[in-house]
Tab-separated table of C-alpha atoms in Angstrom:
chain	number	residue	atom	x	y	z
A	16	MET	CA	-15.368	-2.010	7.820
A	17	SER	CA	-15.624	-5.805	7.508
A	18	ASN	CA	-18.590	-7.262	9.343
A	19	ASN	CA	-16.299	-9.682	11.241
A	20	MET	CA	-14.157	-6.933	12.687
A	21	THR	CA	-14.877	-5.361	16.115
A	22	LYS	CA	-14.389	-1.667	16.663
A	23	GLN	CA	-11.352	-2.311	18.876
A	24	LYS	CA	-9.741	-4.556	16.294
A	25	SER	CA	-10.316	-2.017	13.549
A	26	VAL	CA	-8.761	0.794	15.627
A	27	PHE	CA	-5.640	-1.315	16.342
A	28	LEU	CA	-5.399	-2.164	12.625
A	29	LEU	CA	-5.756	1.525	11.596
A	30	ILE	CA	-2.980	2.508	14.033
A	31	ALA	CA	-0.756	-0.241	12.631
A	32	ILE	CA	-1.462	0.895	9.025
A	33	PHE	CA	-0.434	4.413	9.968
A	34	ALA	CA	2.695	3.329	11.938
A	35	ILE	CA	3.886	1.021	9.129
A	36	SER	CA	3.260	3.578	6.381
A	37	VAL	CA	5.386	6.151	8.249
A	38	ASN	CA	8.358	3.863	7.603
A	39	MET	CA	7.873	3.754	3.819
A	40	ARG	CA	9.731	6.940	2.860
A	41	PRO	CA	12.438	8.096	5.385
A	42	ALA	CA	15.063	5.706	4.018
A	43	ILE	CA	14.729	7.613	0.740
A	44	THR	CA	13.612	11.141	1.586
A	45	SER	CA	16.231	11.618	4.345
A	46	ILE	CA	18.872	11.502	1.619
A	47	GLY	CA	17.596	14.648	-0.181
A	48	PRO	CA	18.749	17.237	2.411
A	49	MET	CA	22.098	15.406	2.798
A	50	LEU	CA	22.741	15.020	-0.943
A	51	GLU	CA	25.417	17.695	-1.204
A	52	THR	CA	26.985	16.717	2.171
A	53	ILE	CA	27.269	13.071	1.251
A	54	ARG	CA	28.567	13.908	-2.264
A	55	GLU	CA	31.276	16.155	-0.844
A	56	GLU	CA	32.352	13.876	2.041
A	57	LEU	CA	32.505	10.743	-0.119
A	58	VAL	CA	33.763	12.632	-3.206
A	59	LEU	CA	30.940	11.411	-5.564
A	60	SER	CA	29.387	12.662	-8.711
A	61	ASN	CA	25.748	13.776	-8.715
A	62	ALA	CA	24.790	10.595	-10.550
A	63	GLN	CA	26.510	8.419	-7.993
A	64	VAL	CA	24.943	10.072	-4.964
A	65	THR	CA	21.478	10.062	-6.615
A	66	LEU	CA	21.700	6.240	-6.738
A	67	LEU	CA	20.912	6.348	-3.002
A	68	THR	CA	17.414	7.507	-3.800
A	69	SER	CA	17.018	5.844	-7.233
A	70	ILE	CA	17.995	2.252	-6.145
A	71	PRO	CA	15.334	1.830	-3.458
A	72	VAL	CA	12.629	3.294	-5.718
A	73	ILE	CA	13.625	0.988	-8.600
A	74	CYS	CA	13.627	-1.925	-6.178
A	75	MET	CA	10.150	-0.908	-5.093
A	76	GLY	CA	9.154	-1.481	-8.707
A	77	ILE	CA	11.083	-4.652	-9.450
A	78	PHE	CA	10.115	-6.434	-6.259
A	79	ALA	CA	6.506	-5.266	-5.851
A	80	SER	CA	5.380	-8.487	-7.584
A	81	LEU	CA	6.825	-10.433	-4.641
A	82	ALA	CA	4.016	-9.193	-2.402
A	83	PRO	CA	1.223	-11.551	-3.663
A	84	LEU	CA	3.680	-14.485	-3.690
A	85	LEU	CA	4.956	-13.941	-0.128
A	86	ASN	CA	1.421	-13.306	1.052
A	87	ARG	CA	0.287	-16.670	-0.270
A	88	ILE	CA	3.376	-18.603	0.988
A	89	PHE	CA	4.031	-17.060	4.442
A	90	GLY	CA	0.921	-15.058	5.120
A	91	LEU	CA	0.581	-11.274	5.541
A	92	LYS	CA	1.284	-11.358	9.265
A	93	ARG	CA	4.757	-12.883	9.069
A	94	THR	CA	5.704	-11.119	5.888
A	95	MET	CA	4.996	-7.744	7.429
A	96	TYR	CA	7.092	-8.558	10.519
A	97	VAL	CA	10.100	-9.398	8.344
A	98	MET	CA	9.789	-6.342	6.046
A	99	ILE	CA	9.469	-3.867	8.958
A	100	THR	CA	12.478	-5.480	10.626
A	101	LEU	CA	14.532	-5.150	7.418
A	102	ILE	CA	13.705	-1.459	7.134
A	103	GLY	CA	14.761	-0.864	10.757
A	104	LEU	CA	18.051	-2.834	10.538
A	105	THR	CA	19.172	-1.298	7.268
A	106	THR	CA	18.359	2.216	8.433
A	107	ALA	CA	20.195	1.669	11.742
A	108	LEU	CA	23.235	0.193	9.913
A	109	ARG	CA	23.807	3.566	8.248
A	110	GLY	CA	24.830	4.975	11.638
A	111	PHE	CA	27.588	2.483	12.268
A	112	VAL	CA	29.267	1.825	8.867
A	113	THR	CA	30.197	4.528	6.401
A	114	GLY	CA	30.962	4.354	2.649
A	115	LEU	CA	29.031	4.282	-0.612
A	116	PRO	CA	28.732	0.443	-0.792
A	117	VAL	CA	27.015	0.344	2.596
A	118	LEU	CA	24.685	3.157	1.712
A	119	LEU	CA	23.810	1.513	-1.616
A	120	GLY	CA	23.322	-1.936	0.012
A	121	THR	CA	20.977	-0.513	2.682
A	122	ALA	CA	19.084	1.368	0.035
A	123	PHE	CA	18.631	-1.864	-1.956
A	124	VAL	CA	17.301	-3.888	0.974
A	125	ALA	CA	15.045	-1.131	2.214
A	126	GLY	CA	13.636	-0.790	-1.305
A	127	ILE	CA	12.730	-4.474	-1.367
A	128	ALA	CA	10.981	-4.269	1.993
A	129	ILE	CA	8.993	-1.168	1.010
A	130	ALA	CA	8.103	-2.815	-2.302
A	131	VAL	CA	6.454	-5.776	-0.525
A	132	ILE	CA	4.699	-3.718	2.172
A	133	GLY	CA	2.923	-1.376	-0.276
A	134	PRO	CA	0.648	-3.904	-2.122
A	135	LEU	CA	0.010	-5.841	1.102
A	136	LEU	CA	-1.297	-2.721	2.796
A	137	SER	CA	-3.611	-1.971	-0.144
A	138	ALA	CA	-4.933	-5.564	-0.130
A	139	MET	CA	-5.438	-5.382	3.686
A	140	ILE	CA	-7.399	-2.143	3.262
A	141	LYS	CA	-9.592	-3.630	0.551
A	142	GLN	CA	-10.299	-6.709	2.653
A	143	ASN	CA	-10.932	-5.156	6.023
A	144	PHE	CA	-12.356	-1.737	5.110
A	145	PRO	CA	-14.102	-2.258	1.786
A	146	ASP	CA	-16.739	0.451	2.431
A	147	ARG	CA	-14.193	3.010	3.702
A	148	ALA	CA	-11.300	2.345	1.384
A	149	ALA	CA	-10.755	5.995	0.403
A	150	SER	CA	-10.679	7.138	4.025
A	151	VAL	CA	-8.253	4.393	5.081
A	152	ILE	CA	-6.070	5.036	2.052
A	153	GLY	CA	-5.992	8.615	3.324
A	154	ILE	CA	-4.579	7.313	6.646
A	155	TYR	CA	-2.083	5.230	4.772
A	156	SER	CA	-0.879	8.092	2.625
A	157	PHE	CA	-1.023	10.463	5.594
A	158	GLY	CA	1.360	8.166	7.454
A	159	MET	CA	3.699	8.176	4.454
A	160	GLY	CA	3.453	11.976	4.388
A	161	VAL	CA	4.355	12.258	8.021
A	162	GLY	CA	7.381	10.008	7.449
A	163	SER	CA	8.423	12.040	4.387
A	164	ALA	CA	7.953	15.398	6.096
A	165	ALA	CA	9.755	14.416	9.243
A	166	SER	CA	12.758	12.908	7.444
A	167	ALA	CA	12.948	15.694	4.872
A	168	GLY	CA	12.563	18.515	7.393
A	169	LEU	CA	14.499	17.208	10.375
A	170	THR	CA	17.431	15.287	8.866
A	171	ALA	CA	19.347	18.532	8.278
A	172	VAL	CA	18.495	19.667	11.832
A	173	PHE	CA	19.980	16.403	13.237
A	174	TYR	CA	23.048	16.954	11.044
A	175	GLU	CA	23.493	20.518	12.188
A	176	ALA	CA	23.154	19.414	15.849
A	177	THR	CA	25.545	16.444	15.683
A	178	GLY	CA	27.761	17.139	12.678
A	179	SER	CA	27.237	13.543	11.588
A	180	TYR	CA	25.201	12.693	8.489
A	181	LEU	CA	25.478	9.039	9.561
A	182	PHE	CA	23.428	9.819	12.704
A	183	ALA	CA	21.047	12.002	10.777
A	184	LEU	CA	20.290	9.110	8.387
A	185	SER	CA	20.138	6.273	10.937
A	186	ILE	CA	17.897	7.971	13.559
A	187	TRP	CA	14.886	7.061	11.493
A	188	ALA	CA	15.248	3.393	12.486
A	189	VAL	CA	13.230	4.402	15.578
A	190	LEU	CA	10.147	4.579	13.381
A	191	ALA	CA	10.554	0.929	12.425
A	192	PHE	CA	10.532	-0.082	16.044
A	193	ILE	CA	7.269	1.821	16.569
A	194	GLY	CA	5.851	0.135	13.457
A	195	PHE	CA	6.846	-3.299	14.668
A	196	VAL	CA	5.205	-2.795	18.055
A	197	SER	CA	2.036	-1.451	16.474
A	198	TRP	CA	1.772	-4.397	14.122
A	199	PHE	CA	2.307	-6.799	17.026
A	200	LEU	CA	-0.590	-5.223	18.948
A	201	ALA	CA	-2.799	-5.258	15.872
A	202	VAL	CA	-2.356	-8.918	15.018
A	203	LYS	CA	-1.733	-10.615	18.384
A	204	GLY	CA	-4.164	-13.217	19.721
A	205	GLN	CA	-7.416	-13.381	17.803
A	206	ASN	CA	-6.878	-9.984	16.176
A	207	LYS	CA	-5.459	-11.399	12.916
A	208	VAL	CA	-5.511	-10.078	9.445
A	209	ARG	CA	-7.722	-12.633	7.672
A	210	GLN	CA	-6.272	-14.676	4.859
A	211	GLN	CA	-8.657	-16.107	2.314
A	212	ALA	CA	-8.699	-19.836	1.919
A	213	PRO	CA	-6.696	-21.096	-1.089
A	214	LEU	CA	-9.731	-22.672	-2.653
A	215	ALA	CA	-11.757	-19.476	-2.479
A	216	VAL	CA	-8.870	-17.457	-3.818
A	217	ASN	CA	-8.353	-19.875	-6.712
A	218	LYS	CA	-12.011	-19.719	-7.722
A	219	LYS	CA	-12.000	-15.920	-7.730
A	220	ARG	CA	-8.671	-15.829	-9.568
A	221	LYS	CA	-10.143	-17.946	-12.384
A	222	LYS	CA	-12.806	-15.334	-12.971
A	223	ALA	CA	-10.514	-12.325	-12.612
A	224	VAL	CA	-8.756	-10.813	-15.622
A	225	SER	CA	-4.969	-10.509	-15.194
A	226	PRO	CA	-4.023	-6.821	-14.820
A	227	TRP	CA	-1.204	-7.433	-17.297
A	228	LYS	CA	-3.905	-8.038	-19.982
A	229	SER	CA	-5.976	-4.950	-19.104
A	230	TRP	CA	-5.364	-1.650	-20.936
A	231	LYS	CA	-6.835	0.198	-17.906
A	232	ALA	CA	-4.189	-1.340	-15.652
A	233	TRP	CA	-1.472	-0.138	-18.038
A	234	LEU	CA	-2.873	3.391	-17.899
A	235	PHE	CA	-2.788	3.119	-14.066
A	236	LEU	CA	0.840	1.977	-14.271
A	237	LEU	CA	1.871	4.918	-16.450
A	238	PHE	CA	0.070	7.401	-14.209
A	239	PHE	CA	1.541	5.908	-11.031
A	240	GLY	CA	5.004	5.908	-12.627
A	241	ALA	CA	4.715	9.605	-13.604
A	242	GLN	CA	3.503	10.667	-10.171
A	243	SER	CA	6.215	8.542	-8.520
A	244	ALA	CA	8.910	10.075	-10.756
A	245	ALA	CA	7.660	13.570	-9.985
A	246	PHE	CA	7.571	12.944	-6.268
A	247	PHE	CA	11.080	11.477	-5.966
A	248	SER	CA	12.559	13.923	-8.424
A	249	ILE	CA	11.254	16.895	-6.418
A	250	THR	CA	12.077	15.496	-2.954
A	251	THR	CA	15.559	14.509	-4.150
A	252	TRP	CA	16.444	17.667	-6.050
A	253	LEU	CA	14.501	20.522	-4.493
A	254	ALA	CA	17.084	21.180	-1.770
A	255	PRO	CA	20.068	21.139	-4.155
A	256	ILE	CA	18.063	23.380	-6.577
A	257	ALA	CA	17.368	25.838	-3.727
A	258	MET	CA	20.982	25.840	-2.680
A	259	SER	CA	22.133	26.460	-6.276
A	260	ALA	CA	19.743	29.447	-6.246
A	261	GLY	CA	21.566	30.929	-3.217
A	262	MET	CA	19.790	29.432	-0.195
A	263	THR	CA	21.653	27.920	2.760
A	264	LEU	CA	21.280	24.248	3.724
A	265	LEU	CA	18.952	25.194	6.558
A	266	GLN	CA	16.836	27.402	4.261
A	267	ALA	CA	16.666	24.695	1.620
A	268	SER	CA	15.708	22.105	4.260
A	269	THR	CA	12.992	24.474	5.603
A	270	LEU	CA	11.663	24.877	2.007
A	271	LEU	CA	11.522	21.092	1.774
A	272	GLY	CA	9.843	20.887	5.161
A	273	ILE	CA	7.126	23.343	4.194
A	274	MET	CA	6.441	21.356	1.047
A	275	MET	CA	6.140	18.153	3.119
A	276	ILE	CA	3.870	19.741	5.760
A	277	VAL	CA	1.377	20.752	3.007
A	278	GLN	CA	1.726	17.244	1.583
A	279	ILE	CA	0.742	15.752	4.910
A	280	PHE	CA	-2.595	17.596	4.889
A	281	MET	CA	-3.199	16.809	1.218
A	282	ASN	CA	-2.537	13.093	1.936
A	283	ILE	CA	-5.626	12.913	4.130
A	284	LEU	CA	-7.718	15.743	2.567
A	285	ILE	CA	-7.681	14.665	-1.080
A	286	PRO	CA	-8.935	11.101	-0.522
A	287	LEU	CA	-11.718	12.436	1.727
A	288	LEU	CA	-12.742	15.001	-0.899
A	289	MET	CA	-12.645	12.338	-3.618
A	290	GLN	CA	-14.879	10.107	-1.508
A	291	ARG	CA	-17.306	12.919	-0.685
A	292	PHE	CA	-17.312	14.380	-4.243
A	293	PRO	CA	-16.294	11.452	-6.502
A	294	ALA	CA	-15.477	13.400	-9.653
A	295	ARG	CA	-12.055	11.836	-10.082
A	296	LYS	CA	-11.089	13.683	-13.240
A	297	PHE	CA	-11.836	17.149	-11.708
A	298	TRP	CA	-9.659	16.509	-8.694
A	299	LEU	CA	-6.794	15.100	-10.750
A	300	LEU	CA	-6.808	18.091	-13.153
A	301	PHE	CA	-6.849	20.532	-10.225
A	302	ILE	CA	-3.893	18.714	-8.590
A	303	LEU	CA	-1.899	18.580	-11.792
A	304	ILE	CA	-2.444	22.264	-12.683
A	305	SER	CA	-1.158	23.078	-9.168
A	306	GLY	CA	1.930	21.038	-9.820
A	307	MET	CA	2.717	22.743	-13.134
A	308	THR	CA	2.275	26.151	-11.483
A	309	ALA	CA	4.722	25.262	-8.673
A	310	ILE	CA	7.380	23.946	-11.104
A	311	ILE	CA	7.265	27.237	-13.032
A	312	LEU	CA	7.642	29.190	-9.753
A	313	PHE	CA	10.714	27.125	-8.801
A	314	TRP	CA	12.130	27.637	-12.235
A	315	THR	CA	12.265	31.412	-11.813
A	316	GLY	CA	14.937	31.054	-9.106
A	317	ILE	CA	13.404	33.992	-7.202
A	318	HIS	CA	13.395	33.112	-3.489
A	319	SER	CA	9.975	34.633	-2.683
A	320	LEU	CA	8.339	32.753	-5.567
A	321	MET	CA	10.104	29.526	-4.556
A	322	TRP	CA	8.623	29.796	-1.090
A	323	ILE	CA	5.157	30.152	-2.683
A	324	GLY	CA	5.957	27.201	-4.926
A	325	ALA	CA	6.854	25.089	-1.875
A	326	PHE	CA	3.302	25.525	-0.554
A	327	ILE	CA	1.682	24.813	-3.885
A	328	ILE	CA	3.805	21.754	-4.792
A	329	GLY	CA	2.577	20.067	-1.611
A	330	ILE	CA	-0.817	19.659	-3.302
A	331	PRO	CA	0.289	17.243	-6.044
A	332	LEU	CA	2.911	15.551	-3.833
A	333	GLY	CA	0.209	14.791	-1.257
A	334	GLY	CA	-2.741	14.230	-3.554
A	335	LEU	CA	-1.485	12.170	-6.508
A	336	PHE	CA	-0.249	9.137	-4.555
A	337	PRO	CA	-3.502	8.396	-2.683
A	338	ALA	CA	-5.460	9.173	-5.847
A	339	ALA	CA	-3.399	6.647	-7.814
A	340	LEU	CA	-3.712	4.053	-5.008
A	341	LEU	CA	-7.492	4.296	-5.327
A	342	PHE	CA	-7.376	3.249	-8.989
A	343	PRO	CA	-6.949	-0.488	-8.351
A	344	LEU	CA	-9.378	-0.423	-5.416
A	345	ASP	CA	-12.037	1.128	-7.632
A	346	GLU	CA	-11.431	-1.305	-10.444
A	347	THR	CA	-11.248	-4.610	-8.517
A	348	GLU	CA	-13.655	-6.677	-6.447
A	349	THR	CA	-11.497	-8.772	-4.069
A	350	ALA	CA	-8.435	-8.149	-1.906
A	351	GLU	CA	-6.521	-10.698	-3.986
A	352	GLU	CA	-7.264	-8.762	-7.212
A	353	THR	CA	-6.380	-5.477	-5.532
A	354	ASN	CA	-3.032	-6.965	-4.405
A	355	GLU	CA	-2.200	-8.044	-7.985
A	356	TRP	CA	-3.366	-4.821	-9.645
A	357	THR	CA	-1.447	-2.710	-7.104
A	358	ALA	CA	1.671	-4.849	-7.463
A	359	MET	CA	1.558	-4.480	-11.258
A	360	MET	CA	0.992	-0.720	-11.013
A	361	GLN	CA	3.841	-0.273	-8.563
A	362	THR	CA	6.190	-2.635	-10.419
A	363	GLY	CA	6.371	-0.493	-13.545
A	364	GLY	CA	5.573	2.736	-11.755
A	365	PHE	CA	8.366	2.667	-9.225
A	366	ILE	CA	10.887	1.662	-11.882
A	367	MET	CA	9.901	4.851	-13.700
A	368	GLY	CA	9.973	6.743	-10.449
A	369	GLY	CA	13.519	5.655	-9.593
A	370	SER	CA	14.915	6.208	-13.043
A	371	LEU	CA	13.926	9.890	-13.481
A	372	PRO	CA	15.959	11.340	-10.515
A	373	LEU	CA	18.946	9.487	-11.952
A	374	LEU	CA	18.349	10.944	-15.376
A	375	ILE	CA	18.142	14.437	-13.852
A	376	ALA	CA	21.503	13.791	-12.092
A	377	LEU	CA	23.127	12.728	-15.312
A	378	MET	CA	21.828	15.809	-17.139
A	379	TYR	CA	23.021	18.065	-14.318
A	380	ASP	CA	26.471	16.458	-14.337
A	381	TRP	CA	26.545	17.105	-18.054
A	382	THR	CA	25.102	20.663	-18.214
A	383	SER	CA	25.756	22.095	-14.689
A	384	ASN	CA	22.370	23.794	-14.663
A	385	HIS	CA	18.846	22.759	-13.690
A	386	HIS	CA	16.950	23.926	-16.791
A	387	TYR	CA	16.612	20.293	-17.967
A	388	THR	CA	15.505	19.311	-14.463
A	389	PHE	CA	12.502	21.640	-14.687
A	390	ILE	CA	11.716	20.526	-18.268
A	391	ILE	CA	11.641	16.839	-17.185
A	392	MET	CA	9.442	17.624	-14.128
A	393	LEU	CA	7.049	19.708	-16.231
A	394	MET	CA	6.785	16.933	-18.870
A	395	LEU	CA	5.792	14.439	-16.132
A	396	TYR	CA	2.826	16.655	-15.173
A	397	VAL	CA	1.831	17.094	-18.792
A	398	LEU	CA	1.890	13.302	-19.246
A	399	MET	CA	-0.404	12.817	-16.216
A	400	PHE	CA	-2.695	15.534	-17.517
A	401	ILE	CA	-3.197	13.533	-20.763
A	402	LEU	CA	-3.566	10.267	-18.884
A	403	THR	CA	-6.314	11.761	-16.718
A	404	PHE	CA	-8.592	12.062	-19.731
A	405	LEU	CA	-7.844	8.512	-20.883
A	406	ILE	CA	-8.496	7.047	-17.422
A	407	GLY	CA	-11.663	9.085	-16.896
A	408	ASP	CA	-14.019	9.087	-13.884
A	409	LYS	CA	-15.221	6.116	-11.896
A	410	LYS	CA	-18.238	4.374	-13.466
A	411	ASN	CA	-20.502	5.134	-10.511
A	412	SER	CA	-19.509	8.865	-10.580
A	413	GLN	CA	-20.799	9.522	-14.062
């Protein structure tokens, strides 16, 4: 914790980090359980309906570089207010206006907002909790896991109860309201997120190496992109895969929910383990082997093995994101550097992450089977396995 922060201020800030991070996935992950329903009601191809999850993720990559710029021009406090509001409004709009253009437009705007929030949260954690970064990253990723699990597991329940996929998608706007209130309480009065003076920032920036010129930053980008692609491919396509294997919508949604519940625990557990036992390479290899095992279990199409796979796949889905977020924090010294390294990593990483589910959709439209889906997912884990050896352990963990 920063020396200038009181215990009360830090608690409010931690609650705000959690509440905001909860909003960073439902606009995307709520689509997965409704993929077939939306496709049938709007008469779309698999590629068209997959754009609803691909567009926001690609936007998260393209617009991540806006975070440092908006932070310097408007300040983190105001920027965060605007981005949370955008997520809430676009999510709520899905309940009032139907049609593919509206769904695509809301996905686009939500993607921009999420893109800006991500690097700002990482910079805020670096600045205010430099000695407990791994633990706070765990809270951040735990919040994202809660949002993912709730939206993936309950969207189908809301649909079954109301018969309206519009309501099932728009109900998640409530989370944005909670995030807005939490942020207000965290930054009101004297309890502000500190912004570094421009002169101090400029002096540090002169000494810092641009992440775009660092080979290590490019390795981080590739790893983050592969884990992002794996996450969004699995959360988008697991329910349709399960249904093609003979499961009902409710069974497929439950399968997705189990995966997300395990992910929630891994979101908080993996960062704590990596902080307590800082052998980064060991943890990454364990997580990746778990992912490969789960993909093979899903590939069998046997229901009992798919249920086991749902438990196991929660390990990489919950562990890889916080592990990747720690890369820039371990490599940089200031919040400004962390912001820039994270923005670069997420710029390329989320573009990769958004493109793979779309590629899977195109392959499925072409072949009408999911063999290529599993091949692509397995290749992503193999790529991360190789990158783990290139990235190596932290210097102080040797």
